[in-house]
Coordinates of C-alpha atoms and ligand atoms in Angstrom, one line a residue:
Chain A
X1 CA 22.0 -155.4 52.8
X2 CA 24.7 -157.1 51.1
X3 CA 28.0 -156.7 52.3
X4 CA 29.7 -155.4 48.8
X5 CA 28.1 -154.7 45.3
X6 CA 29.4 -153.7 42.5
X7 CA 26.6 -151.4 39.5
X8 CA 27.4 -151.6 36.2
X9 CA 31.1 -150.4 37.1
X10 CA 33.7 -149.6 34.9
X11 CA 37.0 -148.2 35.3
X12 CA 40.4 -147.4 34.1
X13 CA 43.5 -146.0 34.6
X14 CA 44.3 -143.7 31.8
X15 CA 42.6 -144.5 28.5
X16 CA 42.2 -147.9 28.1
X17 CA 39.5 -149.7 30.6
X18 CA 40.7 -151.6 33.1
X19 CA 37.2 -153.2 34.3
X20 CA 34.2 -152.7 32.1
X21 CA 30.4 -153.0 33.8
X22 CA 30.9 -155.0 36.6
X23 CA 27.9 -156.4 38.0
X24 CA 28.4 -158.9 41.0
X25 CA 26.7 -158.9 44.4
X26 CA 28.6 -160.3 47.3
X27 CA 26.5 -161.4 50.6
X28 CA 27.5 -160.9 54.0
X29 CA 28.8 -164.1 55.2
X30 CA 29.9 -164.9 51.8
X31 CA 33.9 -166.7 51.1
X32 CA 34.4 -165.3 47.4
X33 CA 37.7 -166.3 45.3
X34 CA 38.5 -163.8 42.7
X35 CA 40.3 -165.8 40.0
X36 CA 41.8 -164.1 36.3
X37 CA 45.1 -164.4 34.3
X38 CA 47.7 -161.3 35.1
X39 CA 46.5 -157.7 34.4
X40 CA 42.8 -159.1 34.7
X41 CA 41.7 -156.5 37.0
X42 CA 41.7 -158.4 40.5
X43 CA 43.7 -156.0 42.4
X44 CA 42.0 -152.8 41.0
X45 CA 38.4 -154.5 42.3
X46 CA 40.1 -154.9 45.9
X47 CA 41.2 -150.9 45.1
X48 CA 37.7 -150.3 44.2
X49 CA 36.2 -151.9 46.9
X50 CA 38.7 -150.0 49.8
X51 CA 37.1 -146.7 47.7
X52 CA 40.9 -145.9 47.1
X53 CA 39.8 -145.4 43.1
X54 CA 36.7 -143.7 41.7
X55 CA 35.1 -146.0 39.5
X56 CA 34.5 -144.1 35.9
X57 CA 31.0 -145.3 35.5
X58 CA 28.8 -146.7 38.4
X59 CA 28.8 -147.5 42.1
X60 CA 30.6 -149.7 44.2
X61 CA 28.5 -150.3 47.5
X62 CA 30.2 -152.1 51.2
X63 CA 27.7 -152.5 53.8
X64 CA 25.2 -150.1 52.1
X65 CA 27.6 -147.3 51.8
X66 CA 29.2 -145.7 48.8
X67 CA 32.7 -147.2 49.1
X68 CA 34.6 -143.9 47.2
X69 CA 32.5 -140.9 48.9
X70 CA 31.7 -142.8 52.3
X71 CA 35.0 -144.7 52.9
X72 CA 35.3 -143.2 56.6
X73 CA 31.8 -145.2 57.0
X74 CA 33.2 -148.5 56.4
X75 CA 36.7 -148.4 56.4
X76 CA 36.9 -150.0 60.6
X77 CA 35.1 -152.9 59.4
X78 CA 37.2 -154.1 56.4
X79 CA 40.5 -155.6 56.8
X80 CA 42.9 -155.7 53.8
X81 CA 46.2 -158.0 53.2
X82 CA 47.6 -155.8 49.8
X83 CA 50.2 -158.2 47.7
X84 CA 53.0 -159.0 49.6
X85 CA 55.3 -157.0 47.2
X86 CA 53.9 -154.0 47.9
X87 CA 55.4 -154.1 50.9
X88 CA 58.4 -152.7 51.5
X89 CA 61.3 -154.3 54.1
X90 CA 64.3 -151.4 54.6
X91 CA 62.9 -150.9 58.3
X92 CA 63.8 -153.4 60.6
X93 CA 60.4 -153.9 62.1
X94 CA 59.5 -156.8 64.3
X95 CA 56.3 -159.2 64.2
X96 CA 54.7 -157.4 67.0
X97 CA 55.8 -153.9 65.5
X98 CA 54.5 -154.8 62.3
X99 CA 50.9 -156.0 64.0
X100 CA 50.6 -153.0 66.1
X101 CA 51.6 -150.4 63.5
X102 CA 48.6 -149.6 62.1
X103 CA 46.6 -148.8 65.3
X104 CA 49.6 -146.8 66.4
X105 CA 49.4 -144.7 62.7
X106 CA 45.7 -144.2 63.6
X107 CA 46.9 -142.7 67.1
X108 CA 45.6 -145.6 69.2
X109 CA 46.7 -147.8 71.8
X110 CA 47.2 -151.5 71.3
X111 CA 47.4 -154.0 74.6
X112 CA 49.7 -156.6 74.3
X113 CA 47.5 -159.3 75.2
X114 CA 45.5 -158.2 71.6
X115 CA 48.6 -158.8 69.4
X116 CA 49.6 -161.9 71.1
X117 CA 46.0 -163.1 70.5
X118 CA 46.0 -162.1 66.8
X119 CA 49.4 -163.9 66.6
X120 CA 48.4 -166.8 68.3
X121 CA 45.4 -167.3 65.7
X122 CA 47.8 -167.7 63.1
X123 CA 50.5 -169.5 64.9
X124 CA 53.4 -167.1 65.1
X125 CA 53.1 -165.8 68.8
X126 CA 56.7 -167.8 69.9
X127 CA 58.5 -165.3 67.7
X128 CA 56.5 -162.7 68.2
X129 CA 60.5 -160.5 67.9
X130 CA 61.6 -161.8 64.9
X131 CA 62.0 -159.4 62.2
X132 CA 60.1 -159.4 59.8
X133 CA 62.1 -158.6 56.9
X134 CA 64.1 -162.1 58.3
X135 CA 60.8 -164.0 57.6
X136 CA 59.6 -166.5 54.8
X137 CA 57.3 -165.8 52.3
X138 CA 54.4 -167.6 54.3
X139 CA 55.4 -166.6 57.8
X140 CA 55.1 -162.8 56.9
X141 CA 51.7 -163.4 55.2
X142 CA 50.7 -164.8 58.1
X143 CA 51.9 -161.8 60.3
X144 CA 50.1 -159.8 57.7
X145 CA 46.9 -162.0 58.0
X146 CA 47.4 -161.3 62.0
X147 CA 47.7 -157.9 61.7
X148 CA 44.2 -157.6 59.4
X149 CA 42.7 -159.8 62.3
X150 CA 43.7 -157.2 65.3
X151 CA 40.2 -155.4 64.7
X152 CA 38.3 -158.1 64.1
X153 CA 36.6 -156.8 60.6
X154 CA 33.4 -158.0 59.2
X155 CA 34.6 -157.9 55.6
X156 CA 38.0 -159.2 54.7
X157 CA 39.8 -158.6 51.5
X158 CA 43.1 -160.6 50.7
X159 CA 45.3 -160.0 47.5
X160 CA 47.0 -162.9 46.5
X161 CA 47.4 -164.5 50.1
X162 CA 49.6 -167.7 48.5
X163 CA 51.9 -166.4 46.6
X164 CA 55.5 -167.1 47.6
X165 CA 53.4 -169.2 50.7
X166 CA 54.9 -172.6 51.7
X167 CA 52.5 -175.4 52.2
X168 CA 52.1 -175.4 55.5
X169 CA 51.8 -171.6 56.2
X170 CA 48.7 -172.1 53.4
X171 CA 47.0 -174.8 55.0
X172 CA 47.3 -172.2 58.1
X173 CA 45.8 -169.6 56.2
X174 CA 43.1 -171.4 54.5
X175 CA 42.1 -172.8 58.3
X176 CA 41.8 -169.4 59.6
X177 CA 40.1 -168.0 56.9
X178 CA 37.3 -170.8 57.4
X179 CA 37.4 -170.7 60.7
X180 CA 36.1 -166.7 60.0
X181 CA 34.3 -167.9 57.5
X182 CA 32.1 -169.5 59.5
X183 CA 32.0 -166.9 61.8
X184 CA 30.1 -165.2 59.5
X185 CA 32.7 -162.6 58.3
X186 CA 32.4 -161.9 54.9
X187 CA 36.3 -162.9 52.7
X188 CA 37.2 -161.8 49.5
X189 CA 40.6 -163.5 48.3
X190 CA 42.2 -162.9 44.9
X191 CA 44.3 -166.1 43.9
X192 CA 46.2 -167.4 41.0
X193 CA 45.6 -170.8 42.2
X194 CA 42.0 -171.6 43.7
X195 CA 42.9 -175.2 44.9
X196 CA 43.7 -175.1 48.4
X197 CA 40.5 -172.8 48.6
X198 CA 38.1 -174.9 46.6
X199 CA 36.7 -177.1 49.6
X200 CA 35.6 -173.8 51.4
X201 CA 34.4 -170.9 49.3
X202 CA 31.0 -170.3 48.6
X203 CA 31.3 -168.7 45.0
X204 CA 34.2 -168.2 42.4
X205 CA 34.5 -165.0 40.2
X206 CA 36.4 -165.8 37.1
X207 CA 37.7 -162.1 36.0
X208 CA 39.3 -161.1 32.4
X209 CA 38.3 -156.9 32.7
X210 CA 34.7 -158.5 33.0
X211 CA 33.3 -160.9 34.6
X212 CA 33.3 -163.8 32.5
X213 CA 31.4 -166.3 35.0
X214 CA 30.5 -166.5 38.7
X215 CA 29.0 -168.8 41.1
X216 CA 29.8 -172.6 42.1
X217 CA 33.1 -173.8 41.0
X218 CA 31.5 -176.7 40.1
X219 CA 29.7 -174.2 37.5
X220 CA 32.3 -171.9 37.1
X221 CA 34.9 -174.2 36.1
X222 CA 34.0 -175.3 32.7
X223 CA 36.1 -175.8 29.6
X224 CA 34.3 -172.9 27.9
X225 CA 34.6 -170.4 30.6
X226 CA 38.1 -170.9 31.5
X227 CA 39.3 -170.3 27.3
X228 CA 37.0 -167.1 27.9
X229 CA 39.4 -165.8 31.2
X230 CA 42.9 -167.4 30.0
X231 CA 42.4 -167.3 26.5
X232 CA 44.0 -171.1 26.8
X233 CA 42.6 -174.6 27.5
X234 CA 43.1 -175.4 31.0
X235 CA 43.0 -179.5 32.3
X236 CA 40.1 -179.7 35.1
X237 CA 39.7 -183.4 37.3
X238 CA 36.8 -183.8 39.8
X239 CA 37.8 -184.8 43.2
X240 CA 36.5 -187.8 45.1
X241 CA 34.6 -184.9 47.0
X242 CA 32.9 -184.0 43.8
X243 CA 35.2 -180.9 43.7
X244 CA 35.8 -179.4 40.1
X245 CA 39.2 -178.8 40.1
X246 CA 41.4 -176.7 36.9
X247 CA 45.2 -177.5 37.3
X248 CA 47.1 -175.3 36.4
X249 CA 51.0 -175.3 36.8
X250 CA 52.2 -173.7 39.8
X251 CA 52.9 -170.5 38.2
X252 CA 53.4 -167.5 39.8
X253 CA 52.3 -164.2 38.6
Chain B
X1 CA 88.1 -123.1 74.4
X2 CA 87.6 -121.1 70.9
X3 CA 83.8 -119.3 70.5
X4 CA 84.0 -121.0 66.9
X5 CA 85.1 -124.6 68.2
X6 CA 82.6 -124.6 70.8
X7 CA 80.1 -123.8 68.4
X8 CA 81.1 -126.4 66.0
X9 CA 81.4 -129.3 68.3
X10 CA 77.9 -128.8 68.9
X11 CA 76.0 -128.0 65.7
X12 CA 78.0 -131.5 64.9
X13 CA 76.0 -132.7 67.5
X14 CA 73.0 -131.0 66.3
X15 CA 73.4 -132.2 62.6
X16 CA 74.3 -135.8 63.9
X17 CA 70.7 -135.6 65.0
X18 CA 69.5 -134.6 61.8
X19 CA 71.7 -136.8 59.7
X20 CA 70.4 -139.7 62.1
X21 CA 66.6 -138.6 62.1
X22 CA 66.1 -137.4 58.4
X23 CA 68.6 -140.0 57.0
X24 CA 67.5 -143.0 58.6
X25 CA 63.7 -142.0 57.7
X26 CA 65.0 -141.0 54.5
X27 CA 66.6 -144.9 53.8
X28 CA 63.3 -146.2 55.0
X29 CA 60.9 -144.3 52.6
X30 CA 63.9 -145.6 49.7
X31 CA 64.2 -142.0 48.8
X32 CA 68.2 -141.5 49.3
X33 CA 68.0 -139.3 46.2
X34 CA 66.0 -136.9 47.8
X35 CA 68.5 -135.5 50.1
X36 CA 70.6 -134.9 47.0
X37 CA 67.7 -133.6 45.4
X38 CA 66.6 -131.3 48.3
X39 CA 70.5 -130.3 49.0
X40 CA 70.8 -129.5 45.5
X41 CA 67.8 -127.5 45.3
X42 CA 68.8 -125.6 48.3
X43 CA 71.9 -124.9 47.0
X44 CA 70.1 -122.2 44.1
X45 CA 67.9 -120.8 46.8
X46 CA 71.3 -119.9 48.4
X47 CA 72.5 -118.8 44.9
X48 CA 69.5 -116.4 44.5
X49 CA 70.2 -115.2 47.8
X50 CA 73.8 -114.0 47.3
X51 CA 72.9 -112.9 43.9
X52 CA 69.9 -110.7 45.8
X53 CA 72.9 -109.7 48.5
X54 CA 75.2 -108.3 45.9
X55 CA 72.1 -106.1 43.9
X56 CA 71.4 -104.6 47.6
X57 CA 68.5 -106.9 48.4
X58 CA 68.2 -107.9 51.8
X59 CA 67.4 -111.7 51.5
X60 CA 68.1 -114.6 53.9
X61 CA 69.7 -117.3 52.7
X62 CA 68.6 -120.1 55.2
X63 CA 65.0 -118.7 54.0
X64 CA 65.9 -118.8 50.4
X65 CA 67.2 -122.1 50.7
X66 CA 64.0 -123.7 52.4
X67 CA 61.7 -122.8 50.1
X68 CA 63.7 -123.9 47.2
X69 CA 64.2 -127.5 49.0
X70 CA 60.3 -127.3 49.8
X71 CA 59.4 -126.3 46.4
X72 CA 61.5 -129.7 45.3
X73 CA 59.4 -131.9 47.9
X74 CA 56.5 -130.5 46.6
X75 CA 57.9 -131.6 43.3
X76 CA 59.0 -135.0 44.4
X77 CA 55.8 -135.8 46.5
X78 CA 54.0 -135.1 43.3
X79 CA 56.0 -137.2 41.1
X80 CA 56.0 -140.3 43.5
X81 CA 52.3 -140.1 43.1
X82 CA 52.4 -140.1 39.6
X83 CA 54.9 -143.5 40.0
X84 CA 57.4 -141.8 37.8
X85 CA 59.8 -140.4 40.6
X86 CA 63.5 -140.6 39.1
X87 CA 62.3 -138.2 35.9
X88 CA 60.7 -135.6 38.2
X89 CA 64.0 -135.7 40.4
X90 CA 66.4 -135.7 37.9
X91 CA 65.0 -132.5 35.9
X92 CA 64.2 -130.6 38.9
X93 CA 67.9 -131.7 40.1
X94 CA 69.8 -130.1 36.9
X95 CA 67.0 -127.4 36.9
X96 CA 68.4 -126.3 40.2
X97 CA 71.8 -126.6 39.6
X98 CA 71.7 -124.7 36.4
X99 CA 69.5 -121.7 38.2
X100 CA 72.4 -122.1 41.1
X101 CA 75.6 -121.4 38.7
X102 CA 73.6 -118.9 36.3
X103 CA 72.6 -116.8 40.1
X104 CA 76.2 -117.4 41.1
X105 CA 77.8 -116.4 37.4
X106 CA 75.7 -113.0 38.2
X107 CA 76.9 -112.6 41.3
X108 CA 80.1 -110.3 41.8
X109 CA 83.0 -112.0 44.4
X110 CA 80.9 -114.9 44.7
X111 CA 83.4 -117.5 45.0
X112 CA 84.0 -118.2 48.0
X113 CA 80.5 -117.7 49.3
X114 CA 79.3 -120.2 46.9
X115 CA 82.0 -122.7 47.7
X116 CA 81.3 -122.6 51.8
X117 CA 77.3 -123.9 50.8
X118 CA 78.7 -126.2 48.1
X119 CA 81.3 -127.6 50.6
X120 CA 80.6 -126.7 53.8
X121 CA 82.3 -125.3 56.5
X122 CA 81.3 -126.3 60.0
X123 CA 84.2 -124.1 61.7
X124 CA 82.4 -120.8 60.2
X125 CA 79.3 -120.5 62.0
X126 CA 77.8 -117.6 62.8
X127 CA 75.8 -117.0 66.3
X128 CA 72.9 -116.3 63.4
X129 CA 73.6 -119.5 61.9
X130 CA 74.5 -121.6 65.0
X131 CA 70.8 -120.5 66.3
X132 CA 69.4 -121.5 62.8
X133 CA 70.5 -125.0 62.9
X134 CA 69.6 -125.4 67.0
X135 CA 65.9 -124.3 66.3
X136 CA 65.0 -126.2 63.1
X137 CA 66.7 -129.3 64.8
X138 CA 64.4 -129.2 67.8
X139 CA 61.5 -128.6 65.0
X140 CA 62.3 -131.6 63.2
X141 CA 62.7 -133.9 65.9
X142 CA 59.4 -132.4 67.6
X143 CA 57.3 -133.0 64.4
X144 CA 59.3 -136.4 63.3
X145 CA 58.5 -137.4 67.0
X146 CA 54.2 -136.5 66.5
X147 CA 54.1 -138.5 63.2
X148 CA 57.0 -141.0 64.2
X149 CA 54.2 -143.8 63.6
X150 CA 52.3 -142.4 60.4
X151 CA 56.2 -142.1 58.4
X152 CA 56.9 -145.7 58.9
X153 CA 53.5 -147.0 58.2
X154 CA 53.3 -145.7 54.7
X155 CA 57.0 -146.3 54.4
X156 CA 56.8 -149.9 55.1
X157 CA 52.8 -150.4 53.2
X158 CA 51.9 -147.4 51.6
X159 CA 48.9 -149.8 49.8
X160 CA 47.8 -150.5 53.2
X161 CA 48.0 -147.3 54.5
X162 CA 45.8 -145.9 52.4
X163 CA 43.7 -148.4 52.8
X164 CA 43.4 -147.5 56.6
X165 CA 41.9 -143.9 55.1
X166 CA 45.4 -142.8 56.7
X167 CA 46.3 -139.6 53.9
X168 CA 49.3 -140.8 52.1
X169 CA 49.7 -138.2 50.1
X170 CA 49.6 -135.9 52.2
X171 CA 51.7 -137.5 55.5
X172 CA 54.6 -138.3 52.7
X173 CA 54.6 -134.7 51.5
X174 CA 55.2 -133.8 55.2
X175 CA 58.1 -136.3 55.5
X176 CA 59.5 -135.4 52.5
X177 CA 59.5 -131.4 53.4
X178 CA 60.5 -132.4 56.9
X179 CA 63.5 -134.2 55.4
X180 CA 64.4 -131.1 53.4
X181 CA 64.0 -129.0 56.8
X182 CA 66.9 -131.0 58.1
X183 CA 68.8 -130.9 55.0
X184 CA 68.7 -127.7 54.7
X185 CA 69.6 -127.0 58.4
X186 CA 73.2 -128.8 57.4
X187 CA 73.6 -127.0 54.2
X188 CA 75.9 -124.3 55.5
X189 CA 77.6 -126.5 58.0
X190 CA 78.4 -129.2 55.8
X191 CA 77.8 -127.9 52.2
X192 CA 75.5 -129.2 49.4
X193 CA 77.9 -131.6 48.3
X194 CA 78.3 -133.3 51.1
X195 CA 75.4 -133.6 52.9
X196 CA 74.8 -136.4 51.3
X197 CA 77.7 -138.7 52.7
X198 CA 76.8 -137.3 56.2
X199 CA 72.9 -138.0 56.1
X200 CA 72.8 -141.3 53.9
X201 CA 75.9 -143.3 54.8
X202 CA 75.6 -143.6 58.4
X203 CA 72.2 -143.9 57.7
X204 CA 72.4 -146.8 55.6
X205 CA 75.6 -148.6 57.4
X206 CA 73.2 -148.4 60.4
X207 CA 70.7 -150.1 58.5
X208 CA 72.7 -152.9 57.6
X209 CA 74.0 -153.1 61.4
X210 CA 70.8 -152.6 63.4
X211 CA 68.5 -155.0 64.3
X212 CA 65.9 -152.9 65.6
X213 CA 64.1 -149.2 65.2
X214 CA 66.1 -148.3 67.6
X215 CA 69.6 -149.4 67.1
X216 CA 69.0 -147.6 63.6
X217 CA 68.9 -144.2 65.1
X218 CA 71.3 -145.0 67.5
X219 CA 74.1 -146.3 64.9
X220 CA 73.6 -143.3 62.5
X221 CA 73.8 -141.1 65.1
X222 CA 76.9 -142.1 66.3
X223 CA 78.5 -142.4 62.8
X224 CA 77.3 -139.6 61.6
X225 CA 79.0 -137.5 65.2
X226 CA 82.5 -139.4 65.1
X227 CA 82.9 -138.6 60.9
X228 CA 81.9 -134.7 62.0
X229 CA 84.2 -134.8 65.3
X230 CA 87.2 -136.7 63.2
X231 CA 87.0 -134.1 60.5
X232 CA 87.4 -131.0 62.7
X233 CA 90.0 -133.0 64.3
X234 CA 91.9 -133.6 61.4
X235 CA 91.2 -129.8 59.8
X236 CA 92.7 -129.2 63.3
X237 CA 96.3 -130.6 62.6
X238 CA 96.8 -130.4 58.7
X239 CA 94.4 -127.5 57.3
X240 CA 91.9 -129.6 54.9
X241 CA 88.1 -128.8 55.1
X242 CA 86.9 -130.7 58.0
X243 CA 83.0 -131.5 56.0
X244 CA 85.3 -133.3 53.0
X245 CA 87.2 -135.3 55.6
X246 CA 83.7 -136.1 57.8
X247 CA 82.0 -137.2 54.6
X248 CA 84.9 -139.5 53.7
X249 CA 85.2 -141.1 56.4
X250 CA 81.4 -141.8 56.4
X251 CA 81.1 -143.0 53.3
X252 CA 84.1 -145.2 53.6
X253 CA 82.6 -146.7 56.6
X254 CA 79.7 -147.6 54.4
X255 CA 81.3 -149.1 52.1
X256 CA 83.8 -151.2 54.2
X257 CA 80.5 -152.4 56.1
X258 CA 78.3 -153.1 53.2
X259 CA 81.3 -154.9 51.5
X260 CA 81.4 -157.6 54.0
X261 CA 77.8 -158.2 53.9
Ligands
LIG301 N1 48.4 -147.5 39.1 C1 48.2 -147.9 37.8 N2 48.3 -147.1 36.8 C2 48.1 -147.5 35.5 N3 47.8 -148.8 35.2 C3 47.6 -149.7 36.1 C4 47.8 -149.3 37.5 N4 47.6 -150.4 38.3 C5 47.3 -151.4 37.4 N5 47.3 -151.0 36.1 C6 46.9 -151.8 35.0 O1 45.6 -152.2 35.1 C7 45.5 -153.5 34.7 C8 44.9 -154.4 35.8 O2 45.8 -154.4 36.9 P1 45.6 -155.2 38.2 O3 44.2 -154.8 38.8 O4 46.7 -155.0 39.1 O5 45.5 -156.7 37.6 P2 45.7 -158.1 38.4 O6 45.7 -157.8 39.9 O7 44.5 -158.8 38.0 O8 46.9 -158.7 38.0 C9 46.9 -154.0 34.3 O9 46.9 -153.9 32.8 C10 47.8 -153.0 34.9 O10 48.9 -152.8 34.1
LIG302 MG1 47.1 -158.1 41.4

């Protein structure tokens, strides 16, 4: 059974389609980078996968089960890290609050031993009551990261885990991500920037409202495909590794 | 001591609660213009229910007034959903005040009924009213207590919320009707008008002050009592309307405080 699928899936908002027949299969086990230009798509295809939307045409299947009509099914085993502007800072929450919440909402305990666990994992349990609102960019993503790690899911699904992130709070990330990675979890993670995720996916998905290309970046990553996605030329160097890599200014999305 | 003082020196405690509860939730969920909205809305349900008083129709106002405020959440809850929330709010805010002067234009020696829910007066309760405002206070802190953990979630990630299978929709509808509970539980005591100052500026100076959940509640609380306690002191001395001093003081507090930030 593969852990998500997507069947000739299309979808949009109000009129104009957002996503047209997506096909793509994504093993269990599997570290996917979703990669597109701005209003490509990426987030909606997290969406999709959470069963938050109804796809318009076709099914979107995680771990076997429809994600729209069987969410309940699945919805223990998947952890999500939405864009970091989504969330929203007026209440003065602290790291720990901000782990915990969640289980509370659901009605459930949470030990603190768990929390200082998850925290530890990403390197924040010294200030575990800081606020968060007080935080940098790559310290809360990490809390955030922490916080999806508290149930240890089998599928993981991260919108734009970098953006805003300082360097060292992404190396952080990328190591724990690997580190699940080869625990066999299954990660999905939208970026703008694939670099400091090239040495450990598996397969890229380069998105425009289709897919334009997926598999090895070494495949993926070609002059052709990338005009197809961003509609512009894009420089691309091999690494001594035998990495292909596109550069891309730093931009922010 | 006076029946009427008595009674007002605690439903200022009671509202205090409200304004602490409802307001500080209320600056959380970035929805300050839904206490205006709700107030507002209450405000013609209280307009229909004079006008129903004068024709000989027994109607209650607090009643009246709740599910005008609830029929606005509805609207409001709606609205957010749809991601267009300040047109919703704005039409259903004139559409209310426009139904409350029309009912009030019909009704005969309205006046000063009308002007004691648009401004308040704290010092007129009623043993009907006083018992109004103790019972929907202990219902909001009750039900605000049960989902205490479910408001701030999808206050603070609504995306991840939802992702949780937790019923977004449906848990903000319940803390935006909950809101309007205690909104309209202060309406008579502190008047449409100024409910506002009394629920959002402590509220909001509290934000700015408190470092914690907590210390949130706990500043807005005791904001909100000492503008309420300070304006039935004053109207005690010089005779001005105790809700227009309470709400001043409030709101200047807020701004001295957010000034120096
Ligand atoms: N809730 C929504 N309602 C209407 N249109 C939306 C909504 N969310 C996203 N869109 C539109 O759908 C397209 C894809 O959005 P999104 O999936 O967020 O793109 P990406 O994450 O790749 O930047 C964009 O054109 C965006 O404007
Ligand atoms: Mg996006």
């Amino acid at each position: 059974m593969k852990a998500i699928e997507f069947q000739d899936v299309s979808f949009s908002y109000n009129s104009e389609e957002v996503l047209s027949d997506l096909n793509l299969e994504i093993g269990r086990g599997e570290f996917v980078a979703i990669l597109g230009p701005n209003g490509a798509g990426k987030s909606t295809m997290l969406k999709l996968t959470l069963g938050l939307l109804r796809p318009k045409k076709g099914t979107v299947k995680v771990l076997g089960f429809n994600a729209y009509e069987e969410r309940d099914k699945f919805v223990d085993k998947v952890g999500y890290l939405p864009q970091r502007e989504e969330i929203h800072l007026e209440a003065p929450l602290t790291i720990s609050q901000v782990v915990k919440l969640p289980m509370l909402a659901k009605g459930k305990k949470v030990g603190e031993e768990s929390v200082r666990k998850a925290l530890k994992i990403v390197g924040l349990e010294n200030i575990s009551d800081k606020l968060f609102s007080e935080l940098s960019g790559g310290q809360q993503q990490k809390v955030l990261l922490a916080r999806a790690l508290l149930s240890d899911p089998e599928i993981l699904l991260l919108d734009e885990p970098f953006n805003g992130v300082d360097v060292l709070s992404q190396e952080k990330i990328v190591e724990v991500l690997a580190e699940m990675s080869s625990r066999g979890k299954t990660i999905v993670a939208v970026v703008h920037n694939i670099n400091p995720l090239l040495h450990n996916i598996d397969r890229v998905v380069l998105l425009n409202r289709r897919v334009v290309a997926v598999g090895k970046p070494n495949e993926v990553f070609s002059e052709e495909n990338i005009v197809k996605a961003y509609g512009t030329s894009i420089p691309i160097v091999v690494c001594e590794e035998g990495y292909t890599h596109p550069l891309y200014g730093d931009y922010h999305g | 001591m006076d029946e009427l003082i008595l009674r007002a020196l605690i439903a200022s405690l009671l509202i205090s609660l409200n304004a602490s509860v409802a307001g500080t939730l209320t600056v959380f969920r970035r929805a300050s213009f839904l206490v205006a909205g709700s107030a507002h809305s209450a405000l013609a349900g209280v307009a229909l229910a004079l006008f129903l008083n004068s024709i000989g129709i027994n109607a209650h106002y607090f009643l009246l007034a709740l599910t005008a405020a609830l029929f606005f959440a509805l609207l409001s809850a709606k609205a957010a959903r749809k991601g267009d929330v300040n047109v919703g709010i704005a039409t259903a805010f004139s559409l209310s005040m426009a139904l409350a002067a029309i009912f009030i234009s019909l009704t005969r020696n309205s006046a000063s009924n009308a002007w004691q829910f648009l401004f308040g007066d704290i010092l007129l309760l009623t043993v009907d009213d006083f018992a109004i405002v103790t019972i929907s206070t202990a219902f909001v802190l009750l039900a605000v207590s049960f989902f205490y953990h479910k408001f701030l979630f999808i206050s603070f990630d609504p995306s991840g919320a939802e992702a949780m299978c937790l019923n977004v929709y449906l848990y903000d509808f319940m803390l935006i009707a909950l809101i309007s509970v205690s909104v309209v539980t202060a309406l008579k005591a502190v008047g449409a008008i100024l409910v506002f100052s009394i629920f959002i500026a402590p509220s909001s100076t509290a934000r700015i002050l408190g470092r914690s959940l907590s210390s949130v509640f706990v500043i807005s609380f005791i904001l909100a009592l000492s503008s309420l306690y300070l304006g039935l002191l004053t109207s005690f001395f010089f005779s001005i309307p105790s809700g227009a001093v309470a709400a001043a003081i409030a709101s200047l507090v807020y701004f001295a405080v957010s000034w120096k930030q």
